[in-house]
PDB file of C-alpha atoms in Angstrom:
ATOM      1  CA  PRO A 197      97.611 113.537 112.000  1.00  0.00           C
ATOM      2  CA  VAL A 198     100.394 115.098 113.712  1.00  0.00           C
ATOM      3  CA  SER A 199      98.219 118.771 113.509  1.00  0.00           C
ATOM      4  CA  TRP A 200      96.033 117.065 115.757  1.00  0.00           C
ATOM      5  CA  GLY A 201      98.199 115.305 117.545  1.00  0.00           C
ATOM      6  CA  VAL A 202      99.578 118.572 118.093  1.00  0.00           C
ATOM      7  CA  MET A 203      96.252 119.917 119.979  1.00  0.00           C
ATOM      8  CA  ILE A 204      95.640 117.191 121.932  1.00  0.00           C
ATOM      9  CA  THR A 205      99.589 117.487 122.968  1.00  0.00           C
ATOM     10  CA  ALA A 206      98.486 121.560 124.254  1.00  0.00           C
ATOM     11  CA  TYR A 207      95.881 120.861 125.478  1.00  0.00           C
ATOM     12  CA  VAL A 208      97.002 117.905 127.671  1.00  0.00           C
ATOM     13  CA  ASP A 209      99.161 120.436 129.041  1.00  0.00           C
ATOM     14  CA  HIS A 210      97.280 123.515 130.271  1.00  0.00           C
ATOM     15  CA  ASP A 211      95.200 120.640 132.174  1.00  0.00           C
ATOM     16  CA  LYS A 212      91.945 120.329 129.822  1.00  0.00           C
ATOM     17  CA  GLY A 213      92.107 116.524 130.344  1.00  0.00           C
ATOM     18  CA  MET A 214      88.346 116.099 129.154  1.00  0.00           C
ATOM     19  CA  LEU A 215      89.199 118.559 125.872  1.00  0.00           C
ATOM     20  CA  SER A 216      92.205 116.020 124.937  1.00  0.00           C
ATOM     21  CA  LEU A 217      90.208 113.164 125.255  1.00  0.00           C
ATOM     22  CA  GLN A 218      87.206 114.791 123.118  1.00  0.00           C
ATOM     23  CA  LEU A 219      89.243 115.660 120.877  1.00  0.00           C
ATOM     24  CA  PHE A 220      91.268 111.755 120.299  1.00  0.00           C
ATOM     25  CA  LYS A 221      87.611 110.221 119.737  1.00  0.00           C
ATOM     26  CA  GLU A 222      86.452 113.179 117.555  1.00  0.00           C
ATOM     27  CA  MET A 223      90.824 112.181 116.279  1.00  0.00           C
ATOM     28  CA  ILE A 224      89.676 108.444 115.434  1.00  0.00           C
ATOM     29  CA  LYS A 225      86.034 108.593 114.348  1.00  0.00           C
ATOM     30  CA  GLN A 226      87.740 110.418 111.043  1.00  0.00           C
ATOM     31  CA  GLY A 227      89.846 107.006 110.635  1.00  0.00           C
ATOM     32  CA  LEU A 228      92.722 109.570 111.596  1.00  0.00           C
ATOM     33  CA  ASP A 229      95.648 106.988 112.549  1.00  0.00           C
ATOM     34  CA  PRO A 230      96.977 109.188 116.060  1.00  0.00           C
ATOM     35  CA  THR A 231     100.915 109.008 116.013  1.00  0.00           C
ATOM     36  CA  ARG A 232     102.878 107.642 119.254  1.00  0.00           C
ATOM     37  CA  ALA A 233     103.372 110.953 121.044  1.00  0.00           C
ATOM     38  CA  THR A 234      99.229 111.632 120.326  1.00  0.00           C
ATOM     39  CA  PHE A 235      98.962 107.839 122.237  1.00  0.00           C
ATOM     40  CA  LEU A 236     101.459 108.895 124.902  1.00  0.00           C
ATOM     41  CA  ALA A 237      99.558 112.327 125.752  1.00  0.00           C
ATOM     42  CA  VAL A 238      96.218 110.397 125.518  1.00  0.00           C
ATOM     43  CA  LEU A 239      97.276 108.048 128.546  1.00  0.00           C
ATOM     44  CA  LYS A 240      98.254 111.233 130.826  1.00  0.00           C
ATOM     45  CA  VAL A 241      95.240 112.164 130.211  1.00  0.00           C
ATOM     46  CA  CYS A 242      93.538 109.066 131.297  1.00  0.00           C
ATOM     47  CA  SER A 243      96.225 107.987 134.191  1.00  0.00           C
ATOM     48  CA  ASN A 244      95.454 111.845 135.388  1.00  0.00           C
ATOM     49  CA  LEU A 245      91.659 111.794 135.966  1.00  0.00           C
ATOM     50  CA  GLY A 246      92.266 107.950 137.067  1.00  0.00           C
ATOM     51  CA  SER A 247      89.796 106.805 134.239  1.00  0.00           C
ATOM     52  CA  CYS A 248      90.209 103.446 133.347  1.00  0.00           C
ATOM     53  CA  VAL A 249      87.577 103.076 130.603  1.00  0.00           C
ATOM     54  CA  GLU A 250      89.078 105.515 128.872  1.00  0.00           C
ATOM     55  CA  GLY A 251      92.189 103.815 129.144  1.00  0.00           C
ATOM     56  CA  MET A 252      91.197 100.698 127.597  1.00  0.00           C
ATOM     57  CA  LEU A 253      89.702 102.197 124.820  1.00  0.00           C
ATOM     58  CA  THR A 254      92.966 104.547 124.169  1.00  0.00           C
ATOM     59  CA  HIS A 255      94.832 100.609 125.173  1.00  0.00           C
ATOM     60  CA  HIS A 256      92.475  99.141 122.137  1.00  0.00           C
ATOM     61  CA  TYR A 257      93.547 102.223 119.957  1.00  0.00           C
ATOM     62  CA  ILE A 258      97.750 101.490 120.545  1.00  0.00           C
ATOM     63  CA  VAL A 259      96.991  98.081 119.872  1.00  0.00           C
ATOM     64  CA  SER A 260      95.262  98.626 116.375  1.00  0.00           C
ATOM     65  CA  ASN A 261      98.785 100.258 115.283  1.00  0.00           C
ATOM     66  CA  CYS A 262     100.596  98.295 115.931  1.00  0.00           C
ATOM     67  CA  LEU A 263     102.542 100.166 119.215  1.00  0.00           C
ATOM     68  CA  GLU A 264     102.012  97.438 122.110  1.00  0.00           C
ATOM     69  CA  ASP A 265     105.613  96.846 122.026  1.00  0.00           C
ATOM     70  CA  ASP A 266     106.867 100.152 122.171  1.00  0.00           C
ATOM     71  CA  MET A 267     109.074 100.960 125.359  1.00  0.00           C
ATOM     72  CA  MET A 268     107.962 104.063 126.313  1.00  0.00           C
ATOM     73  CA  VAL A 269     104.455 102.993 125.320  1.00  0.00           C
ATOM     74  CA  ALA A 270     104.067 100.050 126.793  1.00  0.00           C
ATOM     75  CA  SER A 271     105.209 101.481 129.879  1.00  0.00           C
ATOM     76  CA  SER A 272     102.807 104.715 129.841  1.00  0.00           C
ATOM     77  CA  ILE A 273      99.864 101.970 129.739  1.00  0.00           C
ATOM     78  CA  ILE A 274     100.792 100.147 132.912  1.00  0.00           C
ATOM     79  CA  ASP A 275     101.398 103.689 134.576  1.00  0.00           C
ATOM     80  CA  MET A 276      97.999 104.447 132.867  1.00  0.00           C
ATOM     81  CA  TYR A 277      96.297 101.407 134.603  1.00  0.00           C
ATOM     82  CA  ALA A 278      98.044 101.219 138.275  1.00  0.00           C
ATOM     83  CA  LYS A 279      97.341 104.592 138.541  1.00  0.00           C
ATOM     84  CA  CYS A 280      93.561 103.732 137.874  1.00  0.00           C
ATOM     85  CA  CYS A 281      93.308 100.849 140.328  1.00  0.00           C
ATOM     86  CA  CYS A 282      93.823  98.165 137.577  1.00  0.00           C
ATOM     87  CA  LEU A 283      97.361  96.372 139.020  1.00  0.00           C
ATOM     88  CA  THR A 284      95.364  93.026 137.482  1.00  0.00           C
ATOM     89  CA  ASP A 285      95.478  94.785 133.583  1.00  0.00           C
ATOM     90  CA  ALA A 286      98.793  96.718 134.006  1.00  0.00           C
ATOM     91  CA  CYS A 287     100.432  93.149 135.383  1.00  0.00           C
ATOM     92  CA  LYS A 288      98.813  91.294 132.179  1.00  0.00           C
ATOM     93  CA  VAL A 289     100.416  94.171 130.258  1.00  0.00           C
ATOM     94  CA  PHE A 290     103.588  94.022 131.956  1.00  0.00           C
ATOM     95  CA  LYS A 291     103.562  90.421 131.224  1.00  0.00           C
ATOM     96  CA  HIS A 292     103.039  89.905 127.594  1.00  0.00           C
ATOM     97  CA  LEU A 293     105.806  92.254 127.125  1.00  0.00           C
ATOM     98  CA  ARG A 294     108.710  91.045 124.588  1.00  0.00           C
ATOM     99  CA  HIS A 295     111.425  93.049 126.322  1.00  0.00           C
ATOM    100  CA  LEU A 296     111.816  94.636 129.135  1.00  0.00           C
ATOM    101  CA  ASP A 297     113.824  97.408 130.263  1.00  0.00           C
ATOM    102  CA  VAL A 298     114.425  99.389 133.773  1.00  0.00           C
ATOM    103  CA  VAL A 299     111.577 102.305 133.134  1.00  0.00           C
ATOM    104  CA  SER A 300     108.957  98.848 132.106  1.00  0.00           C
ATOM    105  CA  TRP A 301     110.267  97.294 135.711  1.00  0.00           C
ATOM    106  CA  GLY A 302     110.448 100.689 137.654  1.00  0.00           C
ATOM    107  CA  VAL A 303     106.909 101.349 136.481  1.00  0.00           C
ATOM    108  CA  MET A 304     105.374  97.902 137.807  1.00  0.00           C
ATOM    109  CA  ILE A 305     107.304  98.064 140.554  1.00  0.00           C
ATOM    110  CA  ALA A 306     105.906 100.941 142.241  1.00  0.00           C
ATOM    111  CA  ALA A 307     102.188 100.089 140.931  1.00  0.00           C
ATOM    112  CA  CYS A 308     102.740  97.844 143.214  1.00  0.00           C
ATOM    113  CA  ALA A 309     104.171  98.626 146.106  1.00  0.00           C
ATOM    114  CA  LYS A 310     101.718 102.105 146.149  1.00  0.00           C
ATOM    115  CA  HIS A 311      98.868  99.746 146.229  1.00  0.00           C
ATOM    116  CA  GLY A 312      99.902  97.435 148.752  1.00  0.00           C
ATOM    117  CA  HIS A 313     101.154  94.747 146.721  1.00  0.00           C
ATOM    118  CA  GLU A 314     104.704  94.260 148.592  1.00  0.00           C
ATOM    119  CA  ASP A 315     105.504  90.704 148.139  1.00  0.00           C
ATOM    120  CA  CYS A 316     105.256  91.807 144.566  1.00  0.00           C
ATOM    121  CA  ALA A 317     106.968  94.449 144.291  1.00  0.00           C
ATOM    122  CA  LEU A 318     109.895  92.445 146.137  1.00  0.00           C
ATOM    123  CA  THR A 319     109.829  89.731 143.621  1.00  0.00           C
ATOM    124  CA  LEU A 320     110.160  91.510 140.624  1.00  0.00           C
ATOM    125  CA  TYR A 321     113.106  93.404 142.421  1.00  0.00           C
ATOM    126  CA  GLU A 322     115.082  90.534 142.743  1.00  0.00           C
ATOM    127  CA  ALA A 323     113.450  89.580 139.494  1.00  0.00           C
ATOM    128  CA  MET A 324     115.177  92.792 137.718  1.00  0.00           C
ATOM    129  CA  LYS A 325     118.521  91.929 139.360  1.00  0.00           C
ATOM    130  CA  GLU A 326     118.580  89.282 137.463  1.00  0.00           C
ATOM    131  CA  TYR A 327     118.629  90.808 134.220  1.00  0.00           C
ATOM    132  CA  HIS A 328     121.608  93.140 135.368  1.00  0.00           C
ATOM    133  CA  LEU A 329     119.351  96.233 135.636  1.00  0.00           C
ATOM    134  CA  LEU A 330     120.399  98.595 137.941  1.00  0.00           C
ATOM    135  CA  PRO A 331     116.983 101.007 138.971  1.00  0.00           C
ATOM    136  CA  THR A 332     116.542 104.210 138.949  1.00  0.00           C
ATOM    137  CA  GLU A 333     116.376 106.481 142.314  1.00  0.00           C
ATOM    138  CA  SER A 334     112.802 106.647 141.706  1.00  0.00           C
ATOM    139  CA  THR A 335     112.733 102.546 142.273  1.00  0.00           C
ATOM    140  CA  LEU A 336     114.705 102.390 145.031  1.00  0.00           C
ATOM    141  CA  LEU A 337     112.218 104.750 146.396  1.00  0.00           C
ATOM    142  CA  TRP A 338     109.471 101.848 146.022  1.00  0.00           C
ATOM    143  CA  VAL A 339     111.127  99.473 147.080  1.00  0.00           C
ATOM    144  CA  LEU A 340     112.840 100.986 150.035  1.00  0.00           C
ATOM    145  CA  LYS A 341     109.305 101.520 150.920  1.00  0.00           C
ATOM    146  CA  ALA A 342     107.755  98.336 150.498  1.00  0.00           C
ATOM    147  CA  CYS A 343     110.533  95.997 152.198  1.00  0.00           C
ATOM    148  CA  GLY A 344     109.643  98.615 155.751  1.00  0.00           C
ATOM    149  CA  ASP A 345     106.165  98.348 154.851  1.00  0.00           C
ATOM    150  CA  LYS A 346     106.875  94.673 154.919  1.00  0.00           C
ATOM    151  CA  GLY A 347     108.639  94.807 157.336  1.00  0.00           C
ATOM    152  CA  VAL A 348     111.920  92.774 155.864  1.00  0.00           C
ATOM    153  CA  PHE A 349     114.678  93.888 157.653  1.00  0.00           C
ATOM    154  CA  LYS A 350     117.653  91.846 156.040  1.00  0.00           C
ATOM    155  CA  GLN A 351     116.617  92.810 152.913  1.00  0.00           C
ATOM    156  CA  GLY A 352     116.149  96.413 153.222  1.00  0.00           C
ATOM    157  CA  GLN A 353     119.930  96.106 154.907  1.00  0.00           C
ATOM    158  CA  MET A 354     121.294  94.720 151.578  1.00  0.00           C
ATOM    159  CA  LEU A 355     119.125  97.343 149.791  1.00  0.00           C
ATOM    160  CA  HIS A 356     120.769 100.178 151.927  1.00  0.00           C
ATOM    161  CA  CYS A 357     124.469  97.773 150.935  1.00  0.00           C
ATOM    162  CA  HIS A 358     123.132  98.437 147.436  1.00  0.00           C
ATOM    163  CA  ILE A 359     122.306 102.351 147.255  1.00  0.00           C
ATOM    164  CA  VAL A 360     125.883 102.919 149.492  1.00  0.00           C
ATOM    165  CA  LYS A 361     127.947 100.807 146.552  1.00  0.00           C
ATOM    166  CA  CYS A 362     125.918 103.762 143.848  1.00  0.00           C
ATOM    167  CA  GLY A 363     126.977 106.432 145.557  1.00  0.00           C
ATOM    168  CA  LEU A 364     123.782 107.443 146.005  1.00  0.00           C
ATOM    169  CA  ASP A 365     124.223 107.369 150.331  1.00  0.00           C
ATOM    170  CA  SER A 366     124.303 111.172 149.580  1.00  0.00           C
ATOM    171  CA  ASP A 367     120.631 112.000 147.944  1.00  0.00           C
ATOM    172  CA  MET A 368     117.939 112.952 151.035  1.00  0.00           C
ATOM    173  CA  CYS A 369     115.234 111.259 149.442  1.00  0.00           C
ATOM    174  CA  ILE A 370     116.315 107.967 149.250  1.00  0.00           C
ATOM    175  CA  VAL A 371     118.195 108.378 152.985  1.00  0.00           C
ATOM    176  CA  ASN A 372     115.017 109.381 154.527  1.00  0.00           C
ATOM    177  CA  SER A 373     112.936 106.051 153.119  1.00  0.00           C
ATOM    178  CA  ILE A 374     116.678 103.995 154.380  1.00  0.00           C
ATOM    179  CA  LEU A 375     115.470 105.883 157.974  1.00  0.00           C
ATOM    180  CA  ASP A 376     111.982 105.168 157.551  1.00  0.00           C
ATOM    181  CA  MET A 377     112.476 101.516 156.368  1.00  0.00           C
ATOM    182  CA  TYR A 378     115.215 100.941 159.140  1.00  0.00           C
ATOM    183  CA  ALA A 379     112.366 102.436 161.205  1.00  0.00           C
ATOM    184  CA  LYS A 380     109.054 100.197 160.805  1.00  0.00           C
ATOM    185  CA  CYS A 381     111.169  97.484 160.351  1.00  0.00           C
ATOM    186  CA  GLY A 382     111.504  97.840 163.741  1.00  0.00           C
ATOM    187  CA  SER A 383     115.857  98.653 163.850  1.00  0.00           C
ATOM    188  CA  ILE A 384     115.580 101.468 165.813  1.00  0.00           C
ATOM    189  CA  GLU A 385     119.130 101.615 166.311  1.00  0.00           C
ATOM    190  CA  GLU A 386     119.919 101.706 162.739  1.00  0.00           C
ATOM    191  CA  SER A 387     117.502 104.126 162.557  1.00  0.00           C
ATOM    192  CA  PHE A 388     119.432 106.834 165.088  1.00  0.00           C
ATOM    193  CA  HIS A 389     123.035 104.852 164.020  1.00  0.00           C
ATOM    194  CA  LEU A 390     122.399 106.415 159.932  1.00  0.00           C
ATOM    195  CA  PHE A 391     120.660 110.221 161.708  1.00  0.00           C
ATOM    196  CA  ASP A 392     123.479 110.387 163.766  1.00  0.00           C
ATOM    197  CA  ARG A 393     125.981 109.971 160.838  1.00  0.00           C
ATOM    198  CA  MET A 394     123.884 111.887 157.916  1.00  0.00           C
ATOM    199  CA  LEU A 395     125.604 115.630 157.093  1.00  0.00           C
ATOM    200  CA  SER A 396     122.593 117.841 156.884  1.00  0.00           C
ATOM    201  CA  ARG A 397     118.633 116.589 157.555  1.00  0.00           C
ATOM    202  CA  ASP A 398     115.931 118.187 156.349  1.00  0.00           C
ATOM    203  CA  VAL A 399     112.137 117.927 157.755  1.00  0.00           C
ATOM    204  CA  MET A 400     111.711 114.871 156.601  1.00  0.00           C
ATOM    205  CA  SER A 401     114.355 113.610 158.234  1.00  0.00           C
ATOM    206  CA  TRP A 402     113.451 115.061 161.607  1.00  0.00           C
ATOM    207  CA  GLY A 403     109.770 114.184 161.480  1.00  0.00           C
ATOM    208  CA  ILE A 404     110.266 110.334 160.565  1.00  0.00           C
ATOM    209  CA  MET A 405     112.894 110.128 164.157  1.00  0.00           C
ATOM    210  CA  MET A 406     110.030 111.859 166.152  1.00  0.00           C
ATOM    211  CA  ALA A 407     108.059 109.155 164.963  1.00  0.00           C
ATOM    212  CA  ALA A 408     110.529 105.966 164.956  1.00  0.00           C
ATOM    213  CA  ALA A 409     111.068 107.089 168.672  1.00  0.00           C
ATOM    214  CA  LEU A 410     106.907 106.972 169.609  1.00  0.00           C
ATOM    215  CA  LEU A 411     107.218 103.407 168.279  1.00  0.00           C
ATOM    216  CA  ASN A 412     110.223 102.165 170.371  1.00  0.00           C
ATOM    217  CA  ASP A 413     109.436 100.571 174.545  1.00  0.00           C
ATOM    218  CA  ASN A 414     111.797 103.907 175.044  1.00  0.00           C
ATOM    219  CA  HIS A 415     110.294 106.135 173.381  1.00  0.00           C
ATOM    220  CA  ARG A 416     111.266 108.445 176.213  1.00  0.00           C
ATOM    221  CA  GLU A 417     114.694 108.783 176.168  1.00  0.00           C
ATOM    222  CA  LEU A 418     114.458 108.286 172.828  1.00  0.00           C
ATOM    223  CA  PHE A 419     112.908 111.049 171.586  1.00  0.00           C
ATOM    224  CA  LYS A 420     113.989 112.967 174.260  1.00  0.00           C
ATOM    225  CA  LYS A 421     117.414 112.798 172.710  1.00  0.00           C
ATOM    226  CA  LEU A 422     116.286 113.831 170.118  1.00  0.00           C
ATOM    227  CA  VAL A 423     114.690 117.127 171.474  1.00  0.00           C
ATOM    228  CA  ASP A 424     118.050 118.248 172.895  1.00  0.00           C
ATOM    229  CA  GLN A 425     120.542 117.370 170.626  1.00  0.00           C
ATOM    230  CA  LYS A 426     122.748 120.483 169.098  1.00  0.00           C
ATOM    231  CA  GLN A 427     122.068 119.883 165.682  1.00  0.00           C
ATOM    232  CA  LEU A 428     118.778 120.537 166.237  1.00  0.00           C
ATOM    233  CA  GLU A 429     120.143 124.308 165.298  1.00  0.00           C
ATOM    234  CA  GLY A 430     119.346 125.855 162.779  1.00  0.00           C
ATOM    235  CA  PHE A 431     117.215 123.121 161.756  1.00  0.00           C
ATOM    236  CA  ASP A 432     113.500 125.203 160.506  1.00  0.00           C
ATOM    237  CA  ALA A 433     110.235 122.674 160.473  1.00  0.00           C
ATOM    238  CA  ASP A 434     107.197 124.248 159.245  1.00  0.00           C
ATOM    239  CA  ASP A 435     104.080 123.471 161.238  1.00  0.00           C
ATOM    240  CA  ALA A 436     102.892 119.577 160.526  1.00  0.00           C
ATOM    241  CA  ILE A 437     106.356 118.622 162.393  1.00  0.00           C
ATOM    242  CA  LEU A 438     106.031 121.058 164.759  1.00  0.00           C
ATOM    243  CA  THR A 439     102.445 119.875 165.171  1.00  0.00           C
ATOM    244  CA  SER A 440     103.476 116.452 165.406  1.00  0.00           C
ATOM    245  CA  LEU A 441     107.115 117.106 168.067  1.00  0.00           C
ATOM    246  CA  LEU A 442     104.426 119.263 170.801  1.00  0.00           C
ATOM    247  CA  GLY A 443     101.219 116.112 169.962  1.00  0.00           C
ATOM    248  CA  ALA A 444     104.271 113.510 170.649  1.00  0.00           C
ATOM    249  CA  CYS A 445     106.091 114.978 174.243  1.00  0.00           C
ATOM    250  CA  ARG A 446     102.236 116.010 175.528  1.00  0.00           C
ATOM    251  CA  GLN A 447     101.547 112.111 174.417  1.00  0.00           C
ATOM    252  CA  ILE A 448     104.928 111.148 176.157  1.00  0.00           C
ATOM    253  CA  GLY A 449     104.640 113.530 178.841  1.00  0.00           C
ATOM    254  CA  LEU A 450     107.321 115.776 178.146  1.00  0.00           C
ATOM    255  CA  ILE A 451     105.638 119.241 178.383  1.00  0.00           C
ATOM    256  CA  GLU A 452     108.779 121.533 179.221  1.00  0.00           C
ATOM    257  CA  ASP A 453     110.501 119.578 176.391  1.00  0.00           C
ATOM    258  CA  GLY A 454     107.321 120.519 173.794  1.00  0.00           C
ATOM    259  CA  LEU A 455     107.267 124.104 175.841  1.00  0.00           C
ATOM    260  CA  ASN A 456     110.824 124.376 175.110  1.00  0.00           C
ATOM    261  CA  CYS A 457     111.336 123.217 171.786  1.00  0.00           C
ATOM    262  CA  PHE A 458     108.541 125.194 170.750  1.00  0.00           C
ATOM    263  CA  LYS A 459     109.996 128.131 171.883  1.00  0.00           C
ATOM    264  CA  PHE A 460     113.079 127.493 170.569  1.00  0.00           C
ATOM    265  CA  MET A 461     111.470 127.176 166.721  1.00  0.00           C
ATOM    266  CA  TYR A 462     109.518 130.094 166.804  1.00  0.00           C
ATOM    267  CA  ASN A 463     112.921 132.502 169.116  1.00  0.00           C
ATOM    268  CA  ILE A 464     110.892 132.957 171.687  1.00  0.00           C
ATOM    269  CA  ALA A 465     113.600 133.959 174.936  1.00  0.00           C
ATOM    270  CA  PRO A 466     113.552 131.369 177.264  1.00  0.00           C
TER     271      PRO A 466
END
């Protein structure tokens, strides 16, 4: 079984998903029992291919080999079902787990948030806290997304406080997600307050604030504030952000400002 597993894993690592599945089926056909590592590799393939049928078969073999209670295997099964858009099956696996760890909670929260089940994601997050488990940074990003998509300002604000207490408020991805959460909750003031206090900003930070400004009733004033900020110096915008910026300027009538931004970003003399 080990040599079979090595070959299957090698195929997976070299993006030969279909070949790895064929080899896995041949292994089963010959009556060999896959190892834990082999099952994890095959589950990864099913996730990447979005093949729920193959994933279900793999899940069946895992149960037959009494590995369904292994936390890493169980989390991979949940993740596989979620990525195959089989959220009901993912929930069933999660609910039947005897023990829940940070990874299994995180995978289930991510699955719900990704597929538009914000209420479920937020409920799971609150339940996770009752077990005194600290969420990973990845899980926090998904919970922030759920707060923003659902528009629950108070819960998002409490999450922001938790992030500050944990010392994660310097992580650029997390801070950008907080900016986006506040903007989607309709609290543009909180977004700008946080944005102004950021020691550094990246392309995503500016893009989020541009989009937020356009969603606000005072969009002209707010958007112009972004354009005029001295901190714009040194900002390395990509084509997507520049296109967004110019389109926004045109939409709210700031044609001259848009032209100035274009010249500034491409170092064209005025």
